[in-house]
Short mmCIF file of C-alpha atoms and ligand atoms in Angstrom, two decimals:
data_model
loop_
_atom_site.label_atom_id
_atom_site.label_comp_id
_atom_site.label_asym_id
_atom_site.label_seq_id
_atom_site.Cartn_x
_atom_site.Cartn_y
_atom_site.Cartn_z
CA UNK P 1 184.84 76.32 102.77
CA UNK P 2 183.99 79.62 104.25
CA UNK P 3 183.42 79.61 107.47
CA UNK P 4 182.17 82.71 110.14
CA UNK P 5 184.97 83.75 111.21
CA UNK P 6 187.06 84.54 107.60
CA UNK P 7 183.26 87.17 107.08
CA UNK P 8 184.02 90.69 108.65
CA UNK P 9 181.65 89.98 111.59
CA UNK P 10 181.64 92.25 114.29
CA UNK P 11 184.84 90.86 116.61
CA UNK P 12 182.09 90.43 119.65
CA UNK P 13 180.57 87.83 117.15
CA UNK P 14 183.87 86.03 116.62
CA UNK P 15 183.71 82.67 118.64
CA UNK P 16 180.20 82.88 119.58
CA UNK P 17 177.39 80.38 119.49
CA UNK P 18 173.34 81.06 119.04
CA UNK P 19 170.61 80.42 121.21
CA UNK P 20 169.84 76.49 120.53
CA UNK P 21 167.85 74.79 122.19
CA UNK P 22 167.29 71.91 120.47
CA UNK P 23 164.17 70.94 118.76
CA UNK P 24 164.45 67.22 118.48
CA UNK P 25 161.31 65.07 116.90
CA UNK P 26 160.41 62.65 120.35
CA UNK P 27 156.98 62.02 121.70
CA UNK P 28 157.28 63.77 124.87
CA UNK P 29 158.88 67.46 124.57
CA UNK P 30 159.12 69.39 127.52
CA UNK P 31 162.07 71.92 127.14
CA UNK P 32 161.25 74.68 125.73
CA UNK P 33 158.65 76.21 128.22
CA UNK P 34 155.81 75.92 125.87
CA UNK P 35 151.77 75.93 127.35
CA UNK P 36 151.29 72.10 125.91
CA UNK P 37 147.65 72.73 125.49
CA UNK P 38 146.67 73.60 121.57
CA UNK P 39 144.45 76.62 121.06
CA UNK P 40 140.50 75.49 121.22
CA UNK P 41 138.56 75.04 117.88
CA UNK P 42 136.76 78.23 119.33
CA UNK P 43 139.16 80.34 118.87
CA UNK P 44 141.10 78.82 115.93
CA UNK P 45 137.58 80.04 114.31
CA UNK P 46 138.16 83.55 115.60
CA UNK P 47 141.92 83.99 114.30
CA UNK P 48 140.15 82.87 110.68
CA UNK P 49 138.04 84.80 111.08
CA UNK P 50 140.09 88.05 112.43
CA UNK P 51 143.23 87.09 109.88
CA UNK P 52 140.40 86.81 107.18
CA UNK P 53 139.41 90.21 107.44
CA UNK P 54 143.03 91.45 107.86
CA UNK P 55 143.96 89.88 104.65
CA UNK P 56 141.43 91.83 102.80
CA UNK P 57 143.89 94.80 103.58
CA UNK P 58 147.38 93.19 103.12
CA UNK P 59 147.96 95.56 100.34
CA UNK P 60 148.63 98.11 103.03
CA UNK P 61 150.54 98.43 105.83
CA UNK P 62 149.71 97.15 109.43
CA UNK P 63 149.08 99.52 112.35
CA UNK P 64 152.17 100.70 112.65
CA UNK P 65 151.35 101.85 116.21
CA UNK P 66 149.09 98.63 116.81
CA UNK P 67 146.61 100.86 118.64
CA UNK P 68 143.81 98.44 119.04
CA UNK P 69 146.13 95.89 120.37
CA UNK P 70 147.74 97.86 122.61
CA UNK P 71 144.38 98.79 123.96
CA UNK P 72 143.77 95.08 124.23
CA UNK P 73 146.48 94.56 125.82
CA UNK P 74 146.21 97.34 128.69
CA UNK P 75 142.58 96.03 129.40
CA UNK P 76 144.29 92.64 129.41
CA UNK P 77 147.09 93.82 132.30
CA UNK P 78 144.53 95.86 134.08
CA UNK P 79 142.18 93.23 134.43
CA UNK P 80 144.24 90.73 135.19
CA UNK P 81 146.79 92.71 137.67
CA UNK P 82 144.14 94.88 139.36
CA UNK P 83 145.93 98.19 138.33
CA UNK P 84 144.80 100.65 135.39
CA UNK P 85 146.80 101.34 132.82
CA UNK P 86 145.87 102.36 128.87
CA UNK P 87 147.28 101.62 125.87
CA UNK P 88 149.94 104.84 126.20
CA UNK P 89 151.67 102.55 128.80
CA UNK P 90 151.91 99.06 126.73
CA UNK P 91 154.01 98.54 123.48
CA UNK P 92 154.22 95.36 122.12
CA UNK P 93 156.66 93.64 119.52
CA UNK P 94 157.34 90.08 117.85
CA UNK P 95 157.64 88.20 121.39
CA UNK P 96 159.42 89.37 124.46
CA UNK P 97 163.04 88.93 122.61
CA UNK P 98 162.38 91.73 120.68
CA UNK P 99 161.02 93.93 123.28
CA UNK P 100 164.23 93.28 125.20
CA UNK P 101 166.30 94.46 121.84
CA UNK P 102 163.95 97.14 121.47
CA UNK P 103 165.00 98.32 125.31
CA UNK P 104 168.90 97.35 125.02
CA UNK P 105 168.92 99.01 121.10
CA UNK P 106 167.33 102.36 123.13
CA UNK P 107 168.95 102.57 126.49
CA UNK P 108 172.09 100.02 126.03
CA UNK P 109 174.47 100.30 123.00
CA UNK P 110 177.82 100.63 122.59
CA UNK P 111 179.75 101.93 125.18
CA UNK P 112 176.89 100.62 127.94
CA UNK P 113 176.43 98.23 129.70
CA UNK P 114 173.84 95.75 131.46
CA UNK P 115 173.37 93.88 134.15
CA UNK P 116 171.51 90.38 135.10
CA UNK P 117 171.51 87.77 137.66
CA UNK P 118 172.66 84.24 136.95
CA UNK P 119 171.58 82.08 136.07
CA UNK P 120 169.18 84.04 134.10
CA UNK P 121 167.26 83.64 130.73
CA UNK P 122 170.04 83.51 128.96
CA UNK P 123 168.60 85.70 126.15
CA UNK P 124 169.39 88.93 128.08
CA UNK P 125 173.08 88.47 127.70
CA UNK P 126 172.78 87.27 124.24
CA UNK P 127 170.57 90.14 122.91
CA UNK P 128 173.28 92.83 125.07
CA UNK P 129 175.89 91.27 122.76
CA UNK P 130 173.97 91.90 119.82
CA UNK P 131 173.31 95.20 120.58
CA UNK P 132 176.50 96.18 121.66
CA UNK P 133 175.66 96.33 125.20
CA UNK P 134 178.47 95.59 127.56
CA UNK P 135 177.46 92.16 129.49
CA UNK P 136 177.49 91.86 133.88
CA UNK P 137 177.06 88.70 135.26
CA UNK P 138 175.87 89.95 138.99
CA UNK P 139 175.62 87.31 141.34
CA UNK P 140 172.85 85.13 142.74
CA UNK P 141 172.58 82.72 146.74
CA UNK P 142 173.25 79.37 146.67
CA UNK P 143 169.23 78.70 146.80
CA UNK P 144 169.37 80.74 143.73
CA UNK P 145 167.33 83.61 145.20
CA UNK P 146 168.71 87.19 144.58
CA UNK P 147 171.39 88.44 146.98
CA UNK P 148 169.95 91.56 147.51
CA UNK P 149 173.44 92.97 149.31
CA UNK P 150 175.73 91.77 147.10
CA UNK P 151 173.26 92.70 143.75
CA UNK P 152 173.39 96.20 145.45
CA UNK P 153 176.92 96.45 145.97
CA UNK P 154 177.35 95.03 141.85
CA UNK P 155 175.25 97.72 140.76
CA UNK P 156 176.80 100.70 142.72
CA UNK P 157 180.39 99.66 141.43
CA UNK P 158 179.23 98.78 137.75
CA UNK P 159 176.48 101.68 137.15
CA UNK P 160 174.93 99.83 134.34
CA UNK P 161 172.29 101.38 132.47
CA UNK P 162 169.89 98.53 132.43
CA UNK P 163 168.98 96.11 134.98
CA UNK P 164 167.47 92.89 134.49
CA UNK P 165 165.47 91.07 136.95
CA UNK P 166 163.79 87.68 136.22
CA UNK P 167 160.09 87.14 138.09
CA UNK P 168 159.44 83.86 138.04
CA UNK P 169 163.70 83.45 136.90
CA UNK P 170 164.36 81.21 134.02
CA UNK P 171 166.06 78.45 134.33
CA UNK P 172 165.40 78.28 138.44
CA UNK P 173 161.41 79.01 139.34
CA UNK P 174 161.38 81.23 141.69
CA UNK P 175 159.38 84.22 141.67
CA UNK P 176 161.28 87.55 143.15
CA UNK P 177 159.51 89.65 146.03
CA UNK P 178 158.15 92.85 145.60
CA UNK P 179 160.92 94.61 148.58
CA UNK P 180 163.84 93.19 146.10
CA UNK P 181 162.65 94.64 143.38
CA UNK P 182 162.41 97.84 144.56
CA UNK P 183 165.64 97.67 146.86
CA UNK P 184 167.18 97.13 143.38
CA UNK P 185 165.27 99.73 141.79
CA UNK P 186 166.47 102.04 144.39
CA UNK P 187 170.19 101.02 143.90
CA UNK P 188 169.61 101.59 140.11
CA UNK P 189 168.67 104.67 140.83
CA UNK P 190 171.45 105.91 142.99
CA UNK P 191 173.93 104.45 140.59
CA UNK P 192 172.31 105.74 137.12
CA UNK P 193 170.12 106.27 136.96
CA UNK P 194 169.25 102.93 135.42
CA UNK P 195 166.61 101.62 133.52
CA UNK P 196 165.09 98.36 135.62
CA UNK P 197 163.99 95.48 133.00
CA UNK P 198 161.26 92.91 135.18
CA UNK P 199 160.80 90.12 132.54
CA UNK P 200 157.63 88.88 133.81
CA UNK P 201 157.54 86.15 130.57
CA UNK P 202 155.95 83.28 133.04
CA UNK P 203 154.23 86.15 135.56
CA UNK P 204 150.79 84.29 135.31
CA UNK P 205 151.79 81.18 136.88
CA UNK P 206 153.44 82.75 139.75
CA UNK P 207 152.24 82.58 143.22
CA UNK P 208 153.33 86.53 143.78
CA UNK P 209 151.26 89.69 142.77
CA UNK P 210 151.89 91.51 139.59
CA UNK P 211 154.53 94.16 140.10
CA UNK P 212 152.45 96.58 137.43
CA UNK P 213 151.46 98.89 140.42
CA UNK P 214 155.28 100.00 140.12
CA UNK P 215 155.31 101.58 137.68
CA UNK P 216 153.50 104.34 139.08
CA UNK P 217 155.57 106.78 139.49
CA UNK P 218 158.59 104.65 138.51
CA UNK P 219 159.34 105.41 134.70
CA UNK P 220 162.53 104.14 134.94
CA UNK P 221 160.46 100.19 135.51
CA UNK P 222 159.37 98.23 132.85
CA UNK P 223 157.76 94.81 133.13
CA UNK P 224 157.80 93.15 130.32
CA UNK P 225 155.42 90.09 128.74
CA UNK P 226 154.89 87.47 126.67
CA UNK P 227 151.84 85.70 125.05
CA UNK P 228 154.06 82.81 124.01
CA UNK P 229 153.59 80.78 127.67
CA UNK P 230 149.95 81.57 129.47
CA UNK P 231 148.25 82.92 126.20
CA UNK P 232 149.38 79.13 124.60
CA UNK P 233 151.39 81.38 121.35
CA UNK P 234 154.57 80.77 121.75
CA UNK P 235 154.32 80.52 117.36
CA UNK P 236 152.13 83.73 117.42
CA UNK P 237 155.38 85.56 118.29
CA UNK P 238 153.96 88.50 120.41
CA UNK P 239 155.39 90.33 123.43
CA UNK P 240 154.83 93.28 125.15
CA UNK P 241 156.19 95.98 127.86
CA UNK P 242 154.22 98.00 130.06
CA UNK P 243 155.87 100.85 131.93
CA UNK P 244 155.26 105.17 131.76
CA UNK P 245 154.11 106.42 128.47
CA UNK P 246 157.54 107.85 128.11
CA UNK P 247 159.58 104.38 127.74
CA UNK P 248 156.81 103.90 125.02
CA UNK P 249 157.46 106.76 123.41
CA UNK P 250 161.41 106.08 123.37
CA UNK P 251 161.37 102.82 122.30
CA UNK P 252 159.80 104.25 118.68
CA UNK P 253 163.11 105.69 118.04
CA UNK P 254 164.45 102.31 117.29
CA UNK P 255 161.59 100.02 116.08
CA UNK P 256 161.66 99.28 113.03
CA UNK P 257 158.43 100.91 110.37
CA UNK P 258 155.13 98.22 110.43
CA UNK P 259 157.91 95.84 112.77
CA UNK P 260 153.83 93.67 113.90
CA UNK P 261 152.60 92.42 110.79
CA UNK P 262 148.27 92.90 110.40
CA UNK P 263 148.41 89.09 110.40
CA UNK P 264 149.94 89.00 113.98
CA UNK P 265 148.05 91.65 115.63
CA UNK P 266 144.82 90.25 113.97
CA UNK P 267 145.52 86.97 115.90
CA UNK P 268 146.45 88.68 119.12
CA UNK P 269 143.54 90.73 119.61
CA UNK P 270 141.43 87.31 118.28
CA UNK P 271 143.57 85.10 121.73
CA UNK P 272 143.11 88.29 123.60
CA UNK P 273 139.22 87.79 123.09
CA UNK P 274 139.68 84.56 124.76
CA UNK P 275 141.32 85.46 127.85
CA UNK P 276 138.99 83.31 130.07
CA UNK P 277 139.55 80.20 128.60
CA UNK P 278 143.47 80.29 128.11
CA UNK P 279 143.83 81.50 131.85
CA UNK P 280 142.13 78.15 132.74
CA UNK P 281 144.54 76.32 131.27
CA UNK P 282 147.21 78.50 133.32
CA UNK P 283 145.45 77.35 136.25
CA UNK P 284 145.69 73.24 135.10
CA UNK P 285 149.18 73.87 134.89
CA UNK P 286 149.39 75.20 138.09
CA UNK P 287 148.13 71.96 139.45
CA UNK P 288 150.02 69.96 137.59
CA UNK P 289 153.45 72.11 138.24
CA UNK P 290 152.51 71.21 141.73
CA UNK P 291 152.07 67.51 141.46
CA UNK P 292 155.09 67.60 140.01
CA UNK P 293 157.20 69.42 142.32
CA UNK P 294 155.69 66.84 144.85
CA UNK P 295 156.11 63.54 143.04
CA UNK P 296 160.17 65.07 142.25
CA UNK P 297 160.60 65.39 145.94
CA UNK P 298 159.10 62.09 146.83
CA UNK P 299 161.33 60.08 144.62
CA UNK P 300 163.92 61.88 145.87
CA UNK P 301 165.12 65.04 143.78
CA UNK P 302 165.66 68.92 145.49
CA UNK P 303 164.05 70.77 143.83
CA UNK P 304 163.80 74.68 143.38
CA UNK P 305 160.73 76.57 145.08
CA UNK P 306 158.88 76.70 141.45
CA UNK P 307 156.11 79.98 140.53
CA UNK P 308 156.62 78.74 136.94
CA UNK P 309 155.45 76.35 134.52
CA UNK P 310 158.72 75.01 134.48
CA UNK P 311 160.28 73.15 137.07
CA UNK P 312 164.63 73.18 138.38
CA UNK P 313 165.66 69.81 139.95
CA UNK P 314 168.82 67.93 140.97
CA UNK P 315 171.40 67.58 141.76
CA UNK P 316 173.56 65.37 139.75
CA UNK P 317 176.96 64.37 139.64
CA UNK P 318 176.29 64.84 135.75
CA UNK P 319 173.67 66.17 134.48
CA UNK P 320 174.58 65.84 131.09
CA UNK P 321 174.30 62.18 131.13
CA UNK P 322 170.62 62.42 133.37
CA UNK P 323 169.55 64.99 130.26
CA UNK P 324 170.58 62.29 128.38
CA UNK P 325 168.94 59.00 130.16
CA UNK P 326 165.93 61.04 129.83
CA UNK P 327 165.96 61.64 126.31
CA UNK P 328 166.69 57.77 125.90
CA UNK P 329 163.56 57.28 127.55
CA UNK P 330 161.59 59.82 124.71
CA UNK P 331 161.32 62.53 127.48
CA UNK P 332 163.58 66.14 125.93
CA UNK P 333 163.83 68.36 128.80
CA UNK P 334 166.37 71.25 128.54
CA UNK P 335 170.43 70.86 130.48
CA UNK P 336 170.67 75.08 130.57
CA UNK P 337 174.49 74.34 132.25
CA UNK P 338 173.40 75.16 135.64
CA UNK P 339 176.11 72.27 137.52
CA UNK P 340 174.36 69.55 138.49
CA UNK P 341 170.55 71.00 137.85
CA UNK P 342 168.24 70.37 134.80
CA UNK P 343 164.80 72.65 134.36
CA UNK P 344 162.06 70.34 132.97
CA UNK P 345 158.06 72.51 131.56
CA UNK P 346 155.27 71.38 132.59
CA UNK P 347 153.69 69.37 129.82
CA UNK P 348 150.33 67.71 129.83
CA UNK P 349 148.94 64.95 132.53
CA UNK P 350 149.92 62.27 130.75
CA UNK P 351 153.29 63.46 129.32
CA UNK P 352 154.30 64.69 132.60
CA UNK P 353 153.78 60.77 133.68
CA UNK P 354 155.72 59.85 131.12
CA UNK P 355 158.55 62.61 132.67
CA UNK P 356 158.19 61.37 135.96
CA UNK P 357 157.88 57.57 134.90
CA UNK P 358 162.07 58.32 133.36
CA UNK P 359 163.04 61.19 136.27
CA UNK P 360 162.16 57.73 138.79
CA UNK P 361 163.84 55.48 136.99
CA UNK P 362 167.30 57.20 136.60
CA UNK P 363 166.94 58.24 140.55
CA UNK P 364 167.17 54.36 140.96
CA UNK P 365 169.95 53.82 138.63
CA UNK P 366 171.79 57.14 140.33
CA UNK P 367 171.30 55.67 143.91
CA UNK P 368 172.07 51.53 143.32
N1 PMP W 1 162.16 85.89 129.06
C1 PMP W 1 162.19 84.91 129.63
C2 PMP W 1 161.87 84.67 130.70
C3 PMP W 1 162.10 83.80 128.94
O1 PMP W 1 162.05 82.51 129.09
C4 PMP W 1 161.40 83.68 127.11
C5 PMP W 1 161.44 82.68 126.46
N2 PMP W 1 161.86 81.45 126.65
C6 PMP W 1 161.22 85.26 127.27
C7 PMP W 1 161.39 86.17 127.30
C8 PMP W 1 160.61 85.07 125.45
O2 PMP W 1 159.63 84.95 124.79
P1 PMP W 1 158.57 85.04 123.60
O3 PMP W 1 159.74 86.11 122.89
O4 PMP W 1 158.59 83.86 123.34
O5 PMP W 1 157.84 86.22 124.07
#
């Protein structure tokens, strides 16, 4: 049988594994940081209307520049982050993964490098590989916060072209403070100048104020966002960035023409009309997150500070065995490969109760 290695694939892809969070059919799935709440019926009706309208012109290509959608996203950011931005500051793509890919195609690529502070979102390194960008794994402190002095040294020594900061960080959950972002931005300008991409996929769940005002006067700073988490629309595939208009102009050089389908644009616009309802779910999820943190601590687990819709907890001598024990009780969580730790996404109250029950039983078994 022919295998990958029998094909003339690029050398750097040989022996590698694809992204692969398990998609198992179990009663409680808390492993990919999805929003557990289905979209409300009124929004489903509005999506149907908007998509029906879009279907009338599906013989035509979509608006290549997605102007109406970018305007609506800019309005959302202006309102929620308290800093005025316009469509010229915003660019949208199929999930923030595609936004990140376009950024690396533009600012990374062969002969260039990107740095991330690990453990962090594994796709940054994978997309770097896919775009031929060299990857540098930067350091973190024991408590998973960014070690600023070590990060500055790493940036100065490696002179990367792109610096990734994930805030709140995935899989550890903690937001990065503004001073750290500014310090790393300065280090990246002194060494590079490099682009600094702050991945704020979980920004709406954070206690920390938005970093949006920082893009003013910092043309090398990019914020990456998504509708997959707070908007409960992971299936939609809609991510976006906010930055200086020059960054938006630059990514035009690599984006595929008509990359965002008319159906995607129509659906995202409908969801943005229901922002207030969707953000109320975010508040419920934040309350549930705080409940999970305190219950996990009272069971006896260590919990990393969470500003997101997921929680890293431990410590386990054997995280894989603990992951399996929780799965055996019908709850799928995530083993991100951080030694001693597992990650659980915040679900509905009933799902969280099922998880807590499994976690409680496991803790008794481990400590017996
Ligand atoms: N950034 C981070 C930190 C994430 O955790 C995720 C999804 N797990 C993404 C980006 C990508 O999300 P999407 O492509 O659905 O927007």
